[in-house]
């Protein structure tokens, strides 16, 4: 099995489905420590991405990520649109000339994804953001690449690491984004953005193999 542009398009479509299925949960999480729009933001954005990818099917992996990035930036208000948009934009740059994804390529793509989110949002680990799900996921894939694990093994380790990262956001006090306005009162709640990051990565584990 090879992982190329078709599988990447399937990944984005599966992410859209999972986000839509979990919309109410994302809304509920954001209502506890934000403004209750994360479910709506993500559903609207990914629906538009899927439409765009259907209307003009990408020919390369880089193009698929670029369309995803541009659509999220233009359709999603709030913090998450520009953050996920920049993430996919950096992935598009890292995918330049890439026609197949294996463990080493996926490690490079995820490095770029994290770089995108961090360069845009300036969050560090334990600020209670998407970074808390993405950063351990990147580490897991880099370790898998170093041990020459196959993509499926790398993806399983990635998804597990992201899930642990999401759970680890619960006791944290938010230091970035709207949730930081709550100060200590943000502790005891799971971060919505980390949760959507895990959904997207878990969809990757199920489709990029
Ligand atoms: P908004 O906060 O503008 O309403 P969303 O509700 O769509 O936007 O997204 C909120 C999520 O965005 C948070 O749960 C958090 O994970 C993420 N987030 C906010 N600010 C940052 C940041 N500076 N860096 C990384 N992630 C962030
Ligand atoms: Mg919000």
PDB file of C-alpha atoms and ligand atoms in Angstrom:
ATOM      1  CA  UNK A   1       0.000   0.000   0.000  1.00  0.00           C
ATOM      2  CA  UNK A   2       1.206   3.479  -0.808  1.00  0.00           C
ATOM      3  CA  UNK A   3       0.151   6.717   0.782  1.00  0.00           C
ATOM      4  CA  UNK A   4      -0.181   9.543  -1.711  1.00  0.00           C
ATOM      5  CA  UNK A   5      -2.465  12.432  -2.545  1.00  0.00           C
ATOM      6  CA  UNK A   6      -5.643  10.310  -2.685  1.00  0.00           C
ATOM      7  CA  UNK A   7      -5.100   9.035   0.861  1.00  0.00           C
ATOM      8  CA  UNK A   8      -4.380  12.580   2.045  1.00  0.00           C
ATOM      9  CA  UNK A   9      -7.711  13.742   0.584  1.00  0.00           C
ATOM     10  CA  UNK A  10      -9.407  10.793   2.322  1.00  0.00           C
ATOM     11  CA  UNK A  11      -7.731  11.829   5.589  1.00  0.00           C
ATOM     12  CA  UNK A  12      -9.089  15.364   5.340  1.00  0.00           C
ATOM     13  CA  UNK A  13     -12.570  14.038   4.515  1.00  0.00           C
ATOM     14  CA  UNK A  14     -12.463  11.632   7.468  1.00  0.00           C
ATOM     15  CA  UNK A  15     -11.315  14.473   9.730  1.00  0.00           C
ATOM     16  CA  UNK A  16     -14.314  16.498   8.562  1.00  0.00           C
ATOM     17  CA  UNK A  17     -16.655  13.579   9.347  1.00  0.00           C
ATOM     18  CA  UNK A  18     -15.171  13.015  12.818  1.00  0.00           C
ATOM     19  CA  UNK A  19     -15.300  16.737  13.653  1.00  0.00           C
ATOM     20  CA  UNK A  20     -18.923  16.898  12.532  1.00  0.00           C
ATOM     21  CA  UNK A  21     -19.797  13.810  14.630  1.00  0.00           C
ATOM     22  CA  UNK A  22     -18.093  15.353  17.684  1.00  0.00           C
ATOM     23  CA  UNK A  23     -19.268  18.921  17.083  1.00  0.00           C
ATOM     24  CA  UNK A  24     -21.406  19.063  20.231  1.00  0.00           C
ATOM     25  CA  UNK A  25     -18.586  17.736  22.386  1.00  0.00           C
ATOM     26  CA  UNK A  26     -16.188  20.389  21.021  1.00  0.00           C
ATOM     27  CA  UNK A  27     -18.825  23.061  21.633  1.00  0.00           C
ATOM     28  CA  UNK A  28     -19.363  21.861  25.178  1.00  0.00           C
ATOM     29  CA  UNK A  29     -15.636  21.883  25.954  1.00  0.00           C
ATOM     30  CA  UNK A  30     -15.325  25.406  24.555  1.00  0.00           C
ATOM     31  CA  UNK A  31     -18.375  26.580  26.504  1.00  0.00           C
ATOM     32  CA  UNK A  32     -16.613  25.643  29.758  1.00  0.00           C
ATOM     33  CA  UNK A  33     -13.428  27.674  29.136  1.00  0.00           C
ATOM     34  CA  UNK A  34     -14.096  29.727  25.995  1.00  0.00           C
ATOM     35  CA  UNK A  35     -16.987  31.049  23.930  1.00  0.00           C
ATOM     36  CA  UNK A  36     -18.658  27.829  22.778  1.00  0.00           C
ATOM     37  CA  UNK A  37     -17.781  28.197  19.093  1.00  0.00           C
ATOM     38  CA  UNK A  38     -15.033  25.600  18.551  1.00  0.00           C
ATOM     39  CA  UNK A  39     -17.452  22.903  17.305  1.00  0.00           C
ATOM     40  CA  UNK A  40     -19.110  25.337  14.901  1.00  0.00           C
ATOM     41  CA  UNK A  41     -15.801  26.853  13.743  1.00  0.00           C
ATOM     42  CA  UNK A  42     -14.240  23.482  12.971  1.00  0.00           C
ATOM     43  CA  UNK A  43     -17.356  21.994  11.359  1.00  0.00           C
ATOM     44  CA  UNK A  44     -17.832  25.012   9.094  1.00  0.00           C
ATOM     45  CA  UNK A  45     -14.153  25.102   8.138  1.00  0.00           C
ATOM     46  CA  UNK A  46     -13.733  21.424   7.327  1.00  0.00           C
ATOM     47  CA  UNK A  47     -17.032  21.301   5.425  1.00  0.00           C
ATOM     48  CA  UNK A  48     -15.742  24.107   3.202  1.00  0.00           C
ATOM     49  CA  UNK A  49     -12.414  22.292   2.764  1.00  0.00           C
ATOM     50  CA  UNK A  50     -14.146  19.098   1.628  1.00  0.00           C
ATOM     51  CA  UNK A  51     -16.243  21.079  -0.888  1.00  0.00           C
ATOM     52  CA  UNK A  52     -13.146  22.780  -2.231  1.00  0.00           C
ATOM     53  CA  UNK A  53     -11.222  19.500  -2.551  1.00  0.00           C
ATOM     54  CA  UNK A  54     -14.197  17.971  -4.404  1.00  0.00           C
ATOM     55  CA  UNK A  55     -14.527  20.961  -6.746  1.00  0.00           C
ATOM     56  CA  UNK A  56     -10.857  21.073  -7.667  1.00  0.00           C
ATOM     57  CA  UNK A  57      -9.162  17.759  -6.834  1.00  0.00           C
ATOM     58  CA  UNK A  58      -5.506  18.342  -5.951  1.00  0.00           C
ATOM     59  CA  UNK A  59      -2.826  16.636  -8.010  1.00  0.00           C
ATOM     60  CA  UNK A  60      -0.132  16.663  -5.367  1.00  0.00           C
ATOM     61  CA  UNK A  61       0.109  16.235  -1.614  1.00  0.00           C
ATOM     62  CA  UNK A  62       1.419  19.794  -1.354  1.00  0.00           C
ATOM     63  CA  UNK A  63      -1.601  21.105  -3.250  1.00  0.00           C
ATOM     64  CA  UNK A  64      -4.040  19.181  -1.026  1.00  0.00           C
ATOM     65  CA  UNK A  65      -2.512  20.778   2.081  1.00  0.00           C
ATOM     66  CA  UNK A  66      -2.448  24.226   0.473  1.00  0.00           C
ATOM     67  CA  UNK A  67      -6.158  24.106  -0.431  1.00  0.00           C
ATOM     68  CA  UNK A  68      -6.922  22.928   3.113  1.00  0.00           C
ATOM     69  CA  UNK A  69      -4.855  25.750   4.605  1.00  0.00           C
ATOM     70  CA  UNK A  70      -6.303  28.536   2.487  1.00  0.00           C
ATOM     71  CA  UNK A  71      -9.876  27.402   3.039  1.00  0.00           C
ATOM     72  CA  UNK A  72      -9.474  27.114   6.825  1.00  0.00           C
ATOM     73  CA  UNK A  73      -7.878  30.562   6.989  1.00  0.00           C
ATOM     74  CA  UNK A  74     -10.698  32.134   5.012  1.00  0.00           C
ATOM     75  CA  UNK A  75     -13.644  30.231   6.551  1.00  0.00           C
ATOM     76  CA  UNK A  76     -12.810  29.850  10.226  1.00  0.00           C
ATOM     77  CA  UNK A  77     -12.926  32.844  12.480  1.00  0.00           C
ATOM     78  CA  UNK A  78     -11.460  32.642  15.945  1.00  0.00           C
ATOM     79  CA  UNK A  79      -8.053  31.434  16.988  1.00  0.00           C
ATOM     80  CA  UNK A  80      -8.317  27.974  15.491  1.00  0.00           C
ATOM     81  CA  UNK A  81      -8.720  29.009  11.813  1.00  0.00           C
ATOM     82  CA  UNK A  82      -5.400  30.815  11.444  1.00  0.00           C
ATOM     83  CA  UNK A  83      -3.690  28.237  13.687  1.00  0.00           C
ATOM     84  CA  UNK A  84      -4.816  25.160  11.735  1.00  0.00           C
ATOM     85  CA  UNK A  85      -4.462  27.169   8.512  1.00  0.00           C
ATOM     86  CA  UNK A  86      -0.830  27.942   9.240  1.00  0.00           C
ATOM     87  CA  UNK A  87      -0.301  24.325  10.291  1.00  0.00           C
ATOM     88  CA  UNK A  88      -1.502  23.019   6.899  1.00  0.00           C
ATOM     89  CA  UNK A  89       0.371  25.770   5.049  1.00  0.00           C
ATOM     90  CA  UNK A  90       3.667  24.685   6.622  1.00  0.00           C
ATOM     91  CA  UNK A  91       2.803  21.064   5.845  1.00  0.00           C
ATOM     92  CA  UNK A  92       2.225  22.085   2.226  1.00  0.00           C
ATOM     93  CA  UNK A  93       5.678  23.673   2.074  1.00  0.00           C
ATOM     94  CA  UNK A  94       7.251  20.589   3.655  1.00  0.00           C
ATOM     95  CA  UNK A  95       5.425  18.392   1.110  1.00  0.00           C
ATOM     96  CA  UNK A  96       6.966  20.181  -1.872  1.00  0.00           C
ATOM     97  CA  UNK A  97       8.053  17.433  -4.300  1.00  0.00           C
ATOM     98  CA  UNK A  98       6.748  14.664  -1.991  1.00  0.00           C
ATOM     99  CA  UNK A  99       4.619  12.061  -3.785  1.00  0.00           C
ATOM    100  CA  UNK A 100       4.582   9.323  -1.153  1.00  0.00           C
ATOM    101  CA  UNK A 101       4.341   9.424   2.609  1.00  0.00           C
ATOM    102  CA  UNK A 102       6.266   6.939   4.749  1.00  0.00           C
ATOM    103  CA  UNK A 103       7.276   7.256   8.403  1.00  0.00           C
ATOM    104  CA  UNK A 104      10.210   9.618   7.720  1.00  0.00           C
ATOM    105  CA  UNK A 105       8.093  11.868   5.487  1.00  0.00           C
ATOM    106  CA  UNK A 106       5.281  11.899   8.047  1.00  0.00           C
ATOM    107  CA  UNK A 107       7.771  12.908  10.752  1.00  0.00           C
ATOM    108  CA  UNK A 108       8.889  15.835   8.570  1.00  0.00           C
ATOM    109  CA  UNK A 109       5.281  16.845   7.863  1.00  0.00           C
ATOM    110  CA  UNK A 110       4.367  16.795  11.555  1.00  0.00           C
ATOM    111  CA  UNK A 111       7.478  18.799  12.464  1.00  0.00           C
ATOM    112  CA  UNK A 112       6.290  21.407   9.984  1.00  0.00           C
ATOM    113  CA  UNK A 113       2.750  21.254  11.414  1.00  0.00           C
ATOM    114  CA  UNK A 114       3.995  21.982  14.929  1.00  0.00           C
ATOM    115  CA  UNK A 115       6.269  24.704  13.640  1.00  0.00           C
ATOM    116  CA  UNK A 116       3.237  26.310  11.960  1.00  0.00           C
ATOM    117  CA  UNK A 117       1.087  26.309  15.097  1.00  0.00           C
ATOM    118  CA  UNK A 118       3.922  27.535  17.309  1.00  0.00           C
ATOM    119  CA  UNK A 119       5.068  30.261  14.922  1.00  0.00           C
ATOM    120  CA  UNK A 120       1.502  31.543  14.701  1.00  0.00           C
ATOM    121  CA  UNK A 121       0.327  31.143  18.312  1.00  0.00           C
ATOM    122  CA  UNK A 122       3.576  31.225  20.337  1.00  0.00           C
ATOM    123  CA  UNK A 123       2.270  28.608  22.780  1.00  0.00           C
ATOM    124  CA  UNK A 124       4.638  26.308  24.622  1.00  0.00           C
ATOM    125  CA  UNK A 125       3.950  22.910  26.144  1.00  0.00           C
ATOM    126  CA  UNK A 126       1.495  23.043  29.084  1.00  0.00           C
ATOM    127  CA  UNK A 127      -0.121  26.323  28.004  1.00  0.00           C
ATOM    128  CA  UNK A 128      -3.298  24.190  27.574  1.00  0.00           C
ATOM    129  CA  UNK A 129      -3.580  24.426  23.774  1.00  0.00           C
ATOM    130  CA  UNK A 130      -3.407  22.293  20.629  1.00  0.00           C
ATOM    131  CA  UNK A 131       0.352  22.168  21.175  1.00  0.00           C
ATOM    132  CA  UNK A 132      -0.208  19.810  24.129  1.00  0.00           C
ATOM    133  CA  UNK A 133      -1.699  17.197  21.765  1.00  0.00           C
ATOM    134  CA  UNK A 134       0.502  17.877  18.744  1.00  0.00           C
ATOM    135  CA  UNK A 135       3.915  18.103  20.379  1.00  0.00           C
ATOM    136  CA  UNK A 136       3.929  14.602  21.977  1.00  0.00           C
ATOM    137  CA  UNK A 137       2.505  13.261  18.697  1.00  0.00           C
ATOM    138  CA  UNK A 138       5.453  14.741  16.795  1.00  0.00           C
ATOM    139  CA  UNK A 139       7.887  13.191  19.292  1.00  0.00           C
ATOM    140  CA  UNK A 140       6.246   9.778  18.935  1.00  0.00           C
ATOM    141  CA  UNK A 141       6.513   9.865  15.139  1.00  0.00           C
ATOM    142  CA  UNK A 142      10.104  11.114  15.229  1.00  0.00           C
ATOM    143  CA  UNK A 143      11.017   8.234  17.567  1.00  0.00           C
ATOM    144  CA  UNK A 144       9.253   5.795  15.254  1.00  0.00           C
ATOM    145  CA  UNK A 145      11.145   7.208  12.267  1.00  0.00           C
ATOM    146  CA  UNK A 146      14.442   6.862  14.137  1.00  0.00           C
ATOM    147  CA  UNK A 147      13.635   3.198  14.886  1.00  0.00           C
ATOM    148  CA  UNK A 148      12.566   2.682  11.254  1.00  0.00           C
ATOM    149  CA  UNK A 149       9.044   1.635  12.273  1.00  0.00           C
ATOM    150  CA  UNK A 150       6.478   1.260   9.514  1.00  0.00           C
ATOM    151  CA  UNK A 151       3.868   3.990   9.049  1.00  0.00           C
ATOM    152  CA  UNK A 152       1.066   2.058  10.714  1.00  0.00           C
ATOM    153  CA  UNK A 153       3.119   1.520  13.876  1.00  0.00           C
ATOM    154  CA  UNK A 154       4.190   5.164  13.864  1.00  0.00           C
ATOM    155  CA  UNK A 155       0.583   6.300  13.447  1.00  0.00           C
ATOM    156  CA  UNK A 156      -0.646   4.182  16.351  1.00  0.00           C
ATOM    157  CA  UNK A 157       2.040   5.594  18.651  1.00  0.00           C
ATOM    158  CA  UNK A 158       1.173   9.108  17.417  1.00  0.00           C
ATOM    159  CA  UNK A 159      -2.538   8.803  18.114  1.00  0.00           C
ATOM    160  CA  UNK A 160      -1.909   7.344  21.577  1.00  0.00           C
ATOM    161  CA  UNK A 161       0.548  10.153  22.414  1.00  0.00           C
ATOM    162  CA  UNK A 162      -1.937  12.792  21.259  1.00  0.00           C
ATOM    163  CA  UNK A 163      -4.720  11.226  23.363  1.00  0.00           C
ATOM    164  CA  UNK A 164      -2.490  11.327  26.441  1.00  0.00           C
ATOM    165  CA  UNK A 165      -1.647  14.932  25.630  1.00  0.00           C
ATOM    166  CA  UNK A 166      -5.348  15.809  25.531  1.00  0.00           C
ATOM    167  CA  UNK A 167      -5.968  14.187  28.937  1.00  0.00           C
ATOM    168  CA  UNK A 168      -2.962  16.037  30.336  1.00  0.00           C
ATOM    169  CA  UNK A 169      -4.587  19.395  29.494  1.00  0.00           C
ATOM    170  CA  UNK A 170      -7.341  18.856  32.092  1.00  0.00           C
ATOM    171  CA  UNK A 171      -5.475  20.025  35.228  1.00  0.00           C
ATOM    172  CA  UNK A 172      -3.575  22.784  33.407  1.00  0.00           C
ATOM    173  CA  UNK A 173      -4.192  26.510  33.817  1.00  0.00           C
ATOM    174  CA  UNK A 174      -4.526  28.090  30.346  1.00  0.00           C
ATOM    175  CA  UNK A 175      -1.842  30.586  29.391  1.00  0.00           C
ATOM    176  CA  UNK A 176      -2.884  31.272  25.787  1.00  0.00           C
ATOM    177  CA  UNK A 177      -6.126  32.111  24.010  1.00  0.00           C
ATOM    178  CA  UNK A 178      -9.515  32.943  25.454  1.00  0.00           C
ATOM    179  CA  UNK A 179      -9.284  30.281  28.179  1.00  0.00           C
ATOM    180  CA  UNK A 180      -6.368  32.201  29.708  1.00  0.00           C
ATOM    181  CA  UNK A 181      -8.804  34.998  30.671  1.00  0.00           C
ATOM    182  CA  UNK A 182     -10.231  32.559  33.240  1.00  0.00           C
ATOM    183  CA  UNK A 183      -6.903  32.112  34.994  1.00  0.00           C
ATOM    184  CA  UNK A 184      -7.028  29.388  37.661  1.00  0.00           C
ATOM    185  CA  UNK A 185     -10.675  28.676  36.811  1.00  0.00           C
ATOM    186  CA  UNK A 186      -9.559  27.132  33.504  1.00  0.00           C
ATOM    187  CA  UNK A 187      -8.070  24.190  35.444  1.00  0.00           C
ATOM    188  CA  UNK A 188     -10.200  21.038  35.562  1.00  0.00           C
ATOM    189  CA  UNK A 189     -11.399  21.286  31.945  1.00  0.00           C
ATOM    190  CA  UNK A 190     -10.147  19.544  28.809  1.00  0.00           C
ATOM    191  CA  UNK A 191      -8.876  21.893  26.116  1.00  0.00           C
ATOM    192  CA  UNK A 192     -11.118  21.972  23.013  1.00  0.00           C
ATOM    193  CA  UNK A 193      -8.295  22.695  20.543  1.00  0.00           C
ATOM    194  CA  UNK A 194      -6.154  19.829  21.853  1.00  0.00           C
ATOM    195  CA  UNK A 195      -9.248  17.638  21.481  1.00  0.00           C
ATOM    196  CA  UNK A 196      -9.780  18.589  17.818  1.00  0.00           C
ATOM    197  CA  UNK A 197      -6.062  18.082  17.137  1.00  0.00           C
ATOM    198  CA  UNK A 198      -6.367  14.534  18.444  1.00  0.00           C
ATOM    199  CA  UNK A 199      -9.450  13.919  16.272  1.00  0.00           C
ATOM    200  CA  UNK A 200      -7.523  15.043  13.183  1.00  0.00           C
ATOM    201  CA  UNK A 201      -4.446  12.947  14.026  1.00  0.00           C
ATOM    202  CA  UNK A 202      -6.547   9.911  14.889  1.00  0.00           C
ATOM    203  CA  UNK A 203      -8.254  10.247  11.497  1.00  0.00           C
ATOM    204  CA  UNK A 204      -4.763  10.263   9.948  1.00  0.00           C
ATOM    205  CA  UNK A 205      -3.921   7.028  11.763  1.00  0.00           C
ATOM    206  CA  UNK A 206      -7.041   5.419  10.282  1.00  0.00           C
ATOM    207  CA  UNK A 207      -6.531   6.631   6.704  1.00  0.00           C
ATOM    208  CA  UNK A 208      -2.829   7.092   5.979  1.00  0.00           C
ATOM    209  CA  UNK A 209      -1.778   3.452   5.810  1.00  0.00           C
TER     210      UNK A 209
HETATM  211  P1  LIG B   1     -11.516  31.140  19.852  1.00  0.00           P
HETATM  212  O1  LIG B   1     -10.661  30.899  21.059  1.00  0.00           O
HETATM  213  O2  LIG B   1     -11.092  32.356  19.092  1.00  0.00           O
HETATM  214  O3  LIG B   1     -12.974  31.114  20.155  1.00  0.00           O
HETATM  215  P2  LIG B   1     -11.694  28.403  18.964  1.00  0.00           P
HETATM  216  O4  LIG B   1     -12.729  28.246  20.007  1.00  0.00           O
HETATM  217  O5  LIG B   1     -12.070  27.903  17.595  1.00  0.00           O
HETATM  218  O6  LIG B   1     -11.219  29.911  18.850  1.00  0.00           O
HETATM  219  O7  LIG B   1     -10.364  27.619  19.391  1.00  0.00           O
HETATM  220  C1  LIG B   1      -9.945  27.579  20.732  1.00  0.00           C
HETATM  221  C2  LIG B   1      -8.717  26.693  20.825  1.00  0.00           C
HETATM  222  O8  LIG B   1      -7.627  27.302  20.167  1.00  0.00           O
HETATM  223  C3  LIG B   1      -8.221  26.486  22.245  1.00  0.00           C
HETATM  224  O9  LIG B   1      -8.885  25.386  22.853  1.00  0.00           O
HETATM  225  C4  LIG B   1      -6.731  26.227  22.078  1.00  0.00           C
HETATM  226  O10 LIG B   1      -6.449  24.853  21.943  1.00  0.00           O
HETATM  227  C5  LIG B   1      -6.429  26.891  20.770  1.00  0.00           C
HETATM  228  N1  LIG B   1      -5.570  28.051  20.960  1.00  0.00           N
HETATM  229  C6  LIG B   1      -5.936  29.290  21.343  1.00  0.00           C
HETATM  230  N2  LIG B   1      -4.871  30.115  21.358  1.00  0.00           N
HETATM  231  C7  LIG B   1      -3.802  29.361  20.966  1.00  0.00           C
HETATM  232  C8  LIG B   1      -2.401  29.634  20.759  1.00  0.00           C
HETATM  233  N3  LIG B   1      -1.907  30.843  20.947  1.00  0.00           N
HETATM  234  N4  LIG B   1      -1.610  28.613  20.351  1.00  0.00           N
HETATM  235  C9  LIG B   1      -2.132  27.372  20.128  1.00  0.00           C
HETATM  236  N5  LIG B   1      -3.435  27.062  20.293  1.00  0.00           N
HETATM  237  C10 LIG B   1      -4.246  28.039  20.711  1.00  0.00           C
HETATM  238 MG1  LIG B   2     -13.959  29.508  20.987  1.00  0.00          MG
END
